[in-house]
PDB file of C-alpha atoms in Angstrom:
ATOM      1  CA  UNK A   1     -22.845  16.452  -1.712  1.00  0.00           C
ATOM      2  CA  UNK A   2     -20.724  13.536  -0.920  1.00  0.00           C
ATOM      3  CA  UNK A   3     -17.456  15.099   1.650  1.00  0.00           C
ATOM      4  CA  UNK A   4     -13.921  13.571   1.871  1.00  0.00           C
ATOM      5  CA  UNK A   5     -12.381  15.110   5.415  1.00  0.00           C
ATOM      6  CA  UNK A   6      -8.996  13.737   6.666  1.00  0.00           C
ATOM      7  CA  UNK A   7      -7.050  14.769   9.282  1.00  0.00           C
ATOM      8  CA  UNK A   8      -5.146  16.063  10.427  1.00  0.00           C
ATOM      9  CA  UNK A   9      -3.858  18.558   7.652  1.00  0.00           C
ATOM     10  CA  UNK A  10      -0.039  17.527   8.862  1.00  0.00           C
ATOM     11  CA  UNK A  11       1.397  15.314  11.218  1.00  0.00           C
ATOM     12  CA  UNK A  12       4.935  15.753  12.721  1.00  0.00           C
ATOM     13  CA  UNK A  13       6.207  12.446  14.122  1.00  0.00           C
ATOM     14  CA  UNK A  14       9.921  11.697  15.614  1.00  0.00           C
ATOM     15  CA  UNK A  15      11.181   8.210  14.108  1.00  0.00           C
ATOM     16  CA  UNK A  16       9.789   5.224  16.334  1.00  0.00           C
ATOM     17  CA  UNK A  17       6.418   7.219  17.356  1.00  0.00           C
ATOM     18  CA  UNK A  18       3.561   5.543  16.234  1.00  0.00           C
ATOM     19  CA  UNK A  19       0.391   7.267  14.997  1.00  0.00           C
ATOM     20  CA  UNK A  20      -3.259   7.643  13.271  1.00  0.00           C
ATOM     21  CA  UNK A  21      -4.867   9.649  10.139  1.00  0.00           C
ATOM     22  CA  UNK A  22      -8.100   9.719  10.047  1.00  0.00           C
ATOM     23  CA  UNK A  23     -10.426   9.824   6.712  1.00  0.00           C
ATOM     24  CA  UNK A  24     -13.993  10.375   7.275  1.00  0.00           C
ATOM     25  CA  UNK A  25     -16.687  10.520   4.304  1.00  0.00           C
ATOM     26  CA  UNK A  26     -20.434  10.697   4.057  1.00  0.00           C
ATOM     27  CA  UNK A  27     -20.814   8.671   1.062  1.00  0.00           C
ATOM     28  CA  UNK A  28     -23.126   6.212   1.613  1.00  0.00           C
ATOM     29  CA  UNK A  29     -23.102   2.381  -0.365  1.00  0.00           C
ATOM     30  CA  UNK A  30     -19.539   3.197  -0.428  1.00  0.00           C
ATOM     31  CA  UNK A  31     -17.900   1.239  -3.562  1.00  0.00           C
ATOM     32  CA  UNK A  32     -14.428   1.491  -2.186  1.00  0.00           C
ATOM     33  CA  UNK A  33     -12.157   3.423  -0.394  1.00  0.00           C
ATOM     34  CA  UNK A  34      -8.603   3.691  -1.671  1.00  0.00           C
ATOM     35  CA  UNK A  35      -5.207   4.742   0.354  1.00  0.00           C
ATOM     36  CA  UNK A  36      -2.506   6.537  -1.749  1.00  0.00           C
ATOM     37  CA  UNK A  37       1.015   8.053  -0.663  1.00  0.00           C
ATOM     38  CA  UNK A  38       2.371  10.916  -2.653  1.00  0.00           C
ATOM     39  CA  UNK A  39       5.609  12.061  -2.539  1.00  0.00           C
ATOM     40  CA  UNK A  40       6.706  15.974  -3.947  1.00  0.00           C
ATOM     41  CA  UNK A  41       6.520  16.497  -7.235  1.00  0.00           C
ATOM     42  CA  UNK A  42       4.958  12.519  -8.011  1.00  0.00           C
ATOM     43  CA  UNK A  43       2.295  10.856  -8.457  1.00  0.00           C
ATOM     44  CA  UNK A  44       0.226   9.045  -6.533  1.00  0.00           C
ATOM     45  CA  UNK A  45       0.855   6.058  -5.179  1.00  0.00           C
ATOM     46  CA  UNK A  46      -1.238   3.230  -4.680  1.00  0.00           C
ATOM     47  CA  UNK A  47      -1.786   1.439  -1.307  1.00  0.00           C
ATOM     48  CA  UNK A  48      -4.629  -0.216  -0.277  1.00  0.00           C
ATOM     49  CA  UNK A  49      -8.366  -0.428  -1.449  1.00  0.00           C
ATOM     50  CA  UNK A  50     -11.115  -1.314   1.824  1.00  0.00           C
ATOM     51  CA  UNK A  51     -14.556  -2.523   0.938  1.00  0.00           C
ATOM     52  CA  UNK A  52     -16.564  -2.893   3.946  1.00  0.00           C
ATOM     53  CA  UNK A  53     -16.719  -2.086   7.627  1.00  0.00           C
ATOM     54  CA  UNK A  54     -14.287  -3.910   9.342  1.00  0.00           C
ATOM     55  CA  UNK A  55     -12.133  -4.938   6.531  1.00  0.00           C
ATOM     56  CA  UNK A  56      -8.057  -4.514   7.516  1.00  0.00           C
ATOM     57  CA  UNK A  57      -4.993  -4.663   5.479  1.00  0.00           C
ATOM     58  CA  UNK A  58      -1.698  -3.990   6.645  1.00  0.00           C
ATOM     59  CA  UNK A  59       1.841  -3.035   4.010  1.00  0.00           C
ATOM     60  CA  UNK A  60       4.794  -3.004   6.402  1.00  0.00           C
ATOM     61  CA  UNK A  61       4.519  -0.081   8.599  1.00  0.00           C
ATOM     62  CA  UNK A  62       0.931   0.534   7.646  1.00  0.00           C
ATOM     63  CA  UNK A  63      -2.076  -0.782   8.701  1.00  0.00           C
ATOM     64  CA  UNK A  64      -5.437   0.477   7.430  1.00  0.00           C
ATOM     65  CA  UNK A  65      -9.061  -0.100   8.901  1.00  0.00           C
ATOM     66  CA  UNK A  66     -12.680   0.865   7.851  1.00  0.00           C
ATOM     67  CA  UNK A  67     -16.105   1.569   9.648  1.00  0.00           C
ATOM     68  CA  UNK A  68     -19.330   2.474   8.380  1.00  0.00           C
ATOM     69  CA  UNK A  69     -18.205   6.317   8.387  1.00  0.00           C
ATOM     70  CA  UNK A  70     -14.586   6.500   8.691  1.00  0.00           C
ATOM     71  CA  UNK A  71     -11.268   4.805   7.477  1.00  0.00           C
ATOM     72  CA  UNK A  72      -7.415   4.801   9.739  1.00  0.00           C
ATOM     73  CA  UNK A  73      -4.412   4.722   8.348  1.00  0.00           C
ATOM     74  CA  UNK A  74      -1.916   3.612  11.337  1.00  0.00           C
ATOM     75  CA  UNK A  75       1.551   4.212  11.177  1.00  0.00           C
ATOM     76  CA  UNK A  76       3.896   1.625  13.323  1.00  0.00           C
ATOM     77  CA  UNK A  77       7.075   2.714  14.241  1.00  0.00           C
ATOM     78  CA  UNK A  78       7.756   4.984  11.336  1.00  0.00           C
ATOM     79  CA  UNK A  79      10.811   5.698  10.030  1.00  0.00           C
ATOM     80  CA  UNK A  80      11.793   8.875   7.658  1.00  0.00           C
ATOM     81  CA  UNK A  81      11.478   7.168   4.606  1.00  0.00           C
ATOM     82  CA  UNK A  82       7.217   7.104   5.782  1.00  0.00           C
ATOM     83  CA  UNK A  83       7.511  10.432   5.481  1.00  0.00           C
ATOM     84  CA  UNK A  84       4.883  11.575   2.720  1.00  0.00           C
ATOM     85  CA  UNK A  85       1.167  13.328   1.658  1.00  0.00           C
ATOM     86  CA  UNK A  86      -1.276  10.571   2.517  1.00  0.00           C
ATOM     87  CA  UNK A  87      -4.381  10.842   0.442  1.00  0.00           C
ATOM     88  CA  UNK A  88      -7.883   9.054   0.555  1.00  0.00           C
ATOM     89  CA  UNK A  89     -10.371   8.552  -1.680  1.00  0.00           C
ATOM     90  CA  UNK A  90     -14.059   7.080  -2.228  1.00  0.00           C
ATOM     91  CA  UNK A  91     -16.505   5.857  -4.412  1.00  0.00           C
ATOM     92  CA  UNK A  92     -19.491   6.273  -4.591  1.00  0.00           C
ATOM     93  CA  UNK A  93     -22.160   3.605  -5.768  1.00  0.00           C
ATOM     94  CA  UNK A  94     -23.238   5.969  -8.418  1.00  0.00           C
ATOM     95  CA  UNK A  95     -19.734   6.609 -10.062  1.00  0.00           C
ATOM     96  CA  UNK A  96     -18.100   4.079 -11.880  1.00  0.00           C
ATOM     97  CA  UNK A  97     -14.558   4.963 -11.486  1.00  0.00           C
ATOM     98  CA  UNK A  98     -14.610   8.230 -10.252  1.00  0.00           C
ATOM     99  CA  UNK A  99     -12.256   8.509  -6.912  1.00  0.00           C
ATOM    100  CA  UNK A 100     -13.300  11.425  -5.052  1.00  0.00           C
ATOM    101  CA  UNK A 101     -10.337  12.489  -2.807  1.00  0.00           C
ATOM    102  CA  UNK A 102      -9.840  14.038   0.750  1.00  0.00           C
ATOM    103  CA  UNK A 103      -7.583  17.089   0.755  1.00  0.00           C
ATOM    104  CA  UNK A 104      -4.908  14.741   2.425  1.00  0.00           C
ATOM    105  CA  UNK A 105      -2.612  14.534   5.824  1.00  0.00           C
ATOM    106  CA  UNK A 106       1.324  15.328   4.913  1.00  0.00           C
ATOM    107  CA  UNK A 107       3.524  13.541   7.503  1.00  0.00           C
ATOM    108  CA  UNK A 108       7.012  14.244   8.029  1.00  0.00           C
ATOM    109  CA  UNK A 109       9.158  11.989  10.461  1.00  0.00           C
ATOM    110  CA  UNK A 110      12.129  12.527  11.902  1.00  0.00           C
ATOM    111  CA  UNK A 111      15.172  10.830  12.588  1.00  0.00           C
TER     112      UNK A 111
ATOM    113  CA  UNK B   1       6.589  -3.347 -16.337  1.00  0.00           C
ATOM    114  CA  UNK B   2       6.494  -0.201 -17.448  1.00  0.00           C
ATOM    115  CA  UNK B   3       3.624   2.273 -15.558  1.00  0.00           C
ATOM    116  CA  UNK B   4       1.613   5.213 -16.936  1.00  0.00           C
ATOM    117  CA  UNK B   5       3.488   8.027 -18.681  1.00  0.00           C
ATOM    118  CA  UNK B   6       3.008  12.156 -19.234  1.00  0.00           C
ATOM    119  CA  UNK B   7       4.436  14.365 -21.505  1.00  0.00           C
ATOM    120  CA  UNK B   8       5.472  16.713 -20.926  1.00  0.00           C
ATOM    121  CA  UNK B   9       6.377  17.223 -17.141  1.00  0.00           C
ATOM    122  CA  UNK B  10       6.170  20.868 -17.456  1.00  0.00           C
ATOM    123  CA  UNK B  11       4.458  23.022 -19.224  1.00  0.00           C
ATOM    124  CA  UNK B  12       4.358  26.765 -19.327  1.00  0.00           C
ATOM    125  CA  UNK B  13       2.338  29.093 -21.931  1.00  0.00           C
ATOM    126  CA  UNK B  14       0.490  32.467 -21.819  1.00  0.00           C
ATOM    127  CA  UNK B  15      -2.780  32.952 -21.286  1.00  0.00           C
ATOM    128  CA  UNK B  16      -5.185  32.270 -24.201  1.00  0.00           C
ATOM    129  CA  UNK B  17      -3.012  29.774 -25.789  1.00  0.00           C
ATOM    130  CA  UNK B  18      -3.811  26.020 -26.381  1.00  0.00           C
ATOM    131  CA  UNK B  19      -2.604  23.027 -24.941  1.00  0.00           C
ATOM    132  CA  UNK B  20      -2.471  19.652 -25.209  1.00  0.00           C
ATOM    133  CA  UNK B  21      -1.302  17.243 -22.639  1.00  0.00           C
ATOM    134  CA  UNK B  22      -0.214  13.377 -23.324  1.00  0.00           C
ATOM    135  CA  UNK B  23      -1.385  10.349 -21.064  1.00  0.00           C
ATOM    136  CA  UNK B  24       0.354   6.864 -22.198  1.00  0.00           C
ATOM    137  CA  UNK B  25      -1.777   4.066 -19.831  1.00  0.00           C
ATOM    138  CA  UNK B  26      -0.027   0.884 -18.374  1.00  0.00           C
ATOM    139  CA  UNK B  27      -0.544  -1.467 -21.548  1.00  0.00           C
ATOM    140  CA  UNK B  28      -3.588  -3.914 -21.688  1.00  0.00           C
ATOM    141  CA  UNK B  29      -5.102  -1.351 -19.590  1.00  0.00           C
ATOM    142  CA  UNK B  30      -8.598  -0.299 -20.983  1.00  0.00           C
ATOM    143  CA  UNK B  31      -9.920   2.073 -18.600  1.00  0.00           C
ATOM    144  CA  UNK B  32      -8.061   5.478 -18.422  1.00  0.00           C
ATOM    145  CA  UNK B  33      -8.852   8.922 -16.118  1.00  0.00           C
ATOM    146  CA  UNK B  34      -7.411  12.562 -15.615  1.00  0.00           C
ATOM    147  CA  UNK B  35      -7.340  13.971 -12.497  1.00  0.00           C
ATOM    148  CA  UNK B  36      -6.391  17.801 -12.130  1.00  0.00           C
ATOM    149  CA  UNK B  37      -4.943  18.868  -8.821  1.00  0.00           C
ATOM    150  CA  UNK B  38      -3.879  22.256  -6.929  1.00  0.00           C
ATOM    151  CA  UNK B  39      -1.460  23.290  -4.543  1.00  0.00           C
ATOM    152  CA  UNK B  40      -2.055  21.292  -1.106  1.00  0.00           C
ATOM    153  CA  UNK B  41      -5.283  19.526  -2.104  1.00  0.00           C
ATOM    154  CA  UNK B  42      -6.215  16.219  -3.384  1.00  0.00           C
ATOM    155  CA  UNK B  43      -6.681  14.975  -6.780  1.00  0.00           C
ATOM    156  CA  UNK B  44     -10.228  16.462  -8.606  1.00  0.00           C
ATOM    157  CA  UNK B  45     -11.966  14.081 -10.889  1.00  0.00           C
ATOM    158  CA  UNK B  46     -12.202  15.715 -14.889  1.00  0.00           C
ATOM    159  CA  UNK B  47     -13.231  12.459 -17.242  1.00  0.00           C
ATOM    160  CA  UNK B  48     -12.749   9.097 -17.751  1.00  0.00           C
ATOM    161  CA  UNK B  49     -12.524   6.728 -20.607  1.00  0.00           C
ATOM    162  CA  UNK B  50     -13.573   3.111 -21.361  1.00  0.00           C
ATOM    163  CA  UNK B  51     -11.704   2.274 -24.075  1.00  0.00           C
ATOM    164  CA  UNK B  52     -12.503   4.940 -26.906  1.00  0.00           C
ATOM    165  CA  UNK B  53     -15.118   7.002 -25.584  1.00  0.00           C
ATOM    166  CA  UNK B  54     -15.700   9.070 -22.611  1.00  0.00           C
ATOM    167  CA  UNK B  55     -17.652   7.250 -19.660  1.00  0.00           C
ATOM    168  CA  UNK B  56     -18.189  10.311 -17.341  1.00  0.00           C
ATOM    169  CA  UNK B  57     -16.706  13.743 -18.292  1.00  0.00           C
ATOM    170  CA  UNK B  58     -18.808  15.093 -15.374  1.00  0.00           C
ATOM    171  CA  UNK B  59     -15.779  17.067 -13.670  1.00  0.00           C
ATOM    172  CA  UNK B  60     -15.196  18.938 -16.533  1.00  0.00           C
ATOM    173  CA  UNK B  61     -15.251  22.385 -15.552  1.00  0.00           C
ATOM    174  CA  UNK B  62     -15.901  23.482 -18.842  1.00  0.00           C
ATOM    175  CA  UNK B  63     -15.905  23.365 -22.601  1.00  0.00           C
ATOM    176  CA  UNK B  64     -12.776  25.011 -22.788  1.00  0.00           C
ATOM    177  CA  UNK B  65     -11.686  21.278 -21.618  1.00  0.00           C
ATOM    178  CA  UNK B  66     -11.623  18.386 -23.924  1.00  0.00           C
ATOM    179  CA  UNK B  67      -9.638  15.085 -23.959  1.00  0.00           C
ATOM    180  CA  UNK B  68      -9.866  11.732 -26.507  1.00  0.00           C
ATOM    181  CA  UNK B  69      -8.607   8.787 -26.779  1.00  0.00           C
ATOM    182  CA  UNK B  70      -9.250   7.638 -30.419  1.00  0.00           C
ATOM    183  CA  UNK B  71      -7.703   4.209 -30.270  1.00  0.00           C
ATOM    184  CA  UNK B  72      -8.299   3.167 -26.842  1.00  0.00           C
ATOM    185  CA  UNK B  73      -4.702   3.596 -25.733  1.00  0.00           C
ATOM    186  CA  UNK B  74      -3.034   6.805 -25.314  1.00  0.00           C
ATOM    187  CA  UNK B  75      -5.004  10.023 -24.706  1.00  0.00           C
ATOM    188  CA  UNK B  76      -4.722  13.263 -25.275  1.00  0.00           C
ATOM    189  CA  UNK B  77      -6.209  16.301 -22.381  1.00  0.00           C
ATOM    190  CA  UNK B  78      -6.839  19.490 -24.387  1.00  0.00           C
ATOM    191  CA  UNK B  79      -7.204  22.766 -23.123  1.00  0.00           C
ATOM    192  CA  UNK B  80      -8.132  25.756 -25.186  1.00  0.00           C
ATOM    193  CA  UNK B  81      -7.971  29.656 -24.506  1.00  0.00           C
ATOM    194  CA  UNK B  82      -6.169  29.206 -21.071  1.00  0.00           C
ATOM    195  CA  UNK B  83      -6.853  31.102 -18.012  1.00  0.00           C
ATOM    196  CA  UNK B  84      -4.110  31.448 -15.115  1.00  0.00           C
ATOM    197  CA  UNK B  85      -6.701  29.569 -13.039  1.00  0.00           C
ATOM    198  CA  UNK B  86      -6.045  26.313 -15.331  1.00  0.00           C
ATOM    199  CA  UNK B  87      -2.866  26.210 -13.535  1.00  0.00           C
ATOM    200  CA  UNK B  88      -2.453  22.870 -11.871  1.00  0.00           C
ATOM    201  CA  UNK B  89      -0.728  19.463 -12.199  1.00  0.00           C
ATOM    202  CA  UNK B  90      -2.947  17.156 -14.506  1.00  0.00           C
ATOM    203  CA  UNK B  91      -2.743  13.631 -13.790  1.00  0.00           C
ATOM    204  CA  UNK B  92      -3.731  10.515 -15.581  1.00  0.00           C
ATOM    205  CA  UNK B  93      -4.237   7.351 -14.263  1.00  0.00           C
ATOM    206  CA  UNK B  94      -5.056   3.744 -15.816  1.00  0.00           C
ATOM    207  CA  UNK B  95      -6.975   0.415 -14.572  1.00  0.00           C
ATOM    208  CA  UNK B  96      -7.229  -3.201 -16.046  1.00  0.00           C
ATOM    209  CA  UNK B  97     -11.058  -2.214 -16.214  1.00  0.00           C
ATOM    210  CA  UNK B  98     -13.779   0.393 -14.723  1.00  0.00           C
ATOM    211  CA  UNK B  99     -15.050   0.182 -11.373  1.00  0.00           C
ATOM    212  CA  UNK B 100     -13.125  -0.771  -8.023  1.00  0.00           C
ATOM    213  CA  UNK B 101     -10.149  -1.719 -10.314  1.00  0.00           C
ATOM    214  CA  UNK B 102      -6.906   0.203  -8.855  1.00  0.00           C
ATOM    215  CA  UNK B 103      -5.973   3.267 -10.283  1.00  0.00           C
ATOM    216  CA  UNK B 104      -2.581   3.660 -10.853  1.00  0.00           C
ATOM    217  CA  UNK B 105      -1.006   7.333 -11.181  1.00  0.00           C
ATOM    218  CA  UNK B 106       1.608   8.616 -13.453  1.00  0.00           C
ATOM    219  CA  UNK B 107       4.082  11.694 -12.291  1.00  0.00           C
ATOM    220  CA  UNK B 108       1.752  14.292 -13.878  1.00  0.00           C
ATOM    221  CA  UNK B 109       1.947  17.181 -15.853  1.00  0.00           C
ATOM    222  CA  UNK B 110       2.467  20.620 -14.350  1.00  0.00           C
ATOM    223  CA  UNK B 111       0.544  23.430 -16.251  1.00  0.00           C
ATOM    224  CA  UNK B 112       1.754  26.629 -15.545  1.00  0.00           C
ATOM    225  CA  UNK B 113      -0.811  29.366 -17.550  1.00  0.00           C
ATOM    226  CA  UNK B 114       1.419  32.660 -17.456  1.00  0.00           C
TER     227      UNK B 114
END
């Protein structure tokens, strides 16, 4: 069966301390793989989609990156207002529009 | 513009009891998905829609769970005889079509089976 594994499960950062979050997935032919923020008690919110190894796109502080096997969501400098559930998700070549989703990495930052 | 919409935000019944939960899609927006998710993990694939009918109602769990969407626009997640385990935030999401189209979210609706 097709696995969605991101970590870490949480991620503690002081404001200014730049990091990674990994999402790793076995899918292979990937369709896409999508990065959302979600904030308590909201939806998700959409980010970026990646479509093949070695694809980048970068939204102010974030920067995200894709392999054959694994996608990175870099943080720059983050500030408090980063602070959030980060959530990825795949498709497969097989499922038209079905997002399968990693359990997520919840980052707070502090001031 | 306006994005998707639930109603309502909350809901909280007995066990056994039916349900129905609303989904109103970002307009012009023909492809249209629920998503049910539990405390601290992701979102779990249940059906989606392309236009009227149902594409892939693979995640399911089962046929206690039924949703339509009779004129292609809003839809409708129904849930009969509920179990506490049904307890979960349901959320819909739109695209502009199927396929690698981006999925946009709305705030969900949080099912509380008592």
């Amino acid at each position: 069966e097709d696995q969605v594994t991101q970590s870490p499960e949480a991620l503690r950062l002081q404001e200014g301390e730049s990091s990674s979050l990994n999402c790793s997935y076995t899918v292979s032919g990937l369709r896409g793989l999508f990065w959302y923020r979600q904030d308590p008690g909201k939806g998700p919110e959409f980010l970026f989609t990646l479509y093949s190894a070695g694809e980048e796109k970068e939204k102010e502080r974030l920067k995200a990156t894709l392999t054959k096997k694994e996608s990175f969501l870099h943080i720059t400098a983050p500030k408090p207002e980063d602070s959030a559930t980060y959530l990825c998700a795949v498709q497969a070549p097989d499922s038209w529009g079905k997002l399968q989703f990693g359990a997520g990495t919840q980052v707070v930052v502090t001031p | 513009g306006a994005g998707v919409s639930q109603t309502p935000s909350n809901k909280v019944t007995e066990k056994g009891k039916y349900v129905e939960l609303r989904c109103d899609p970002i307009s012009g927006h023909t492809a249209l998905y629920w998503y049910r998710q539990s405390l601290g993990q992701g979102p779990e694939f249940l059906i989606y829609f392309q236009g009227t009918g149902a594409a892939d109602d693979s995640g399911l769990p089962n046929d206690r769970f039924f949703a339509v969407r009779p004129e292609g626009s809003v839809s409708t997640l129904k849930i009969q005889r509920t179990e506490r385990g049904d307890s979960a935030v349901y959320l819909c999401a739109s695209s502009q079509t199927v396929g690698t189209d981006t999925q946009y979210f709305g705030p969900g609706t949080r099912l509380t089976v008592l």
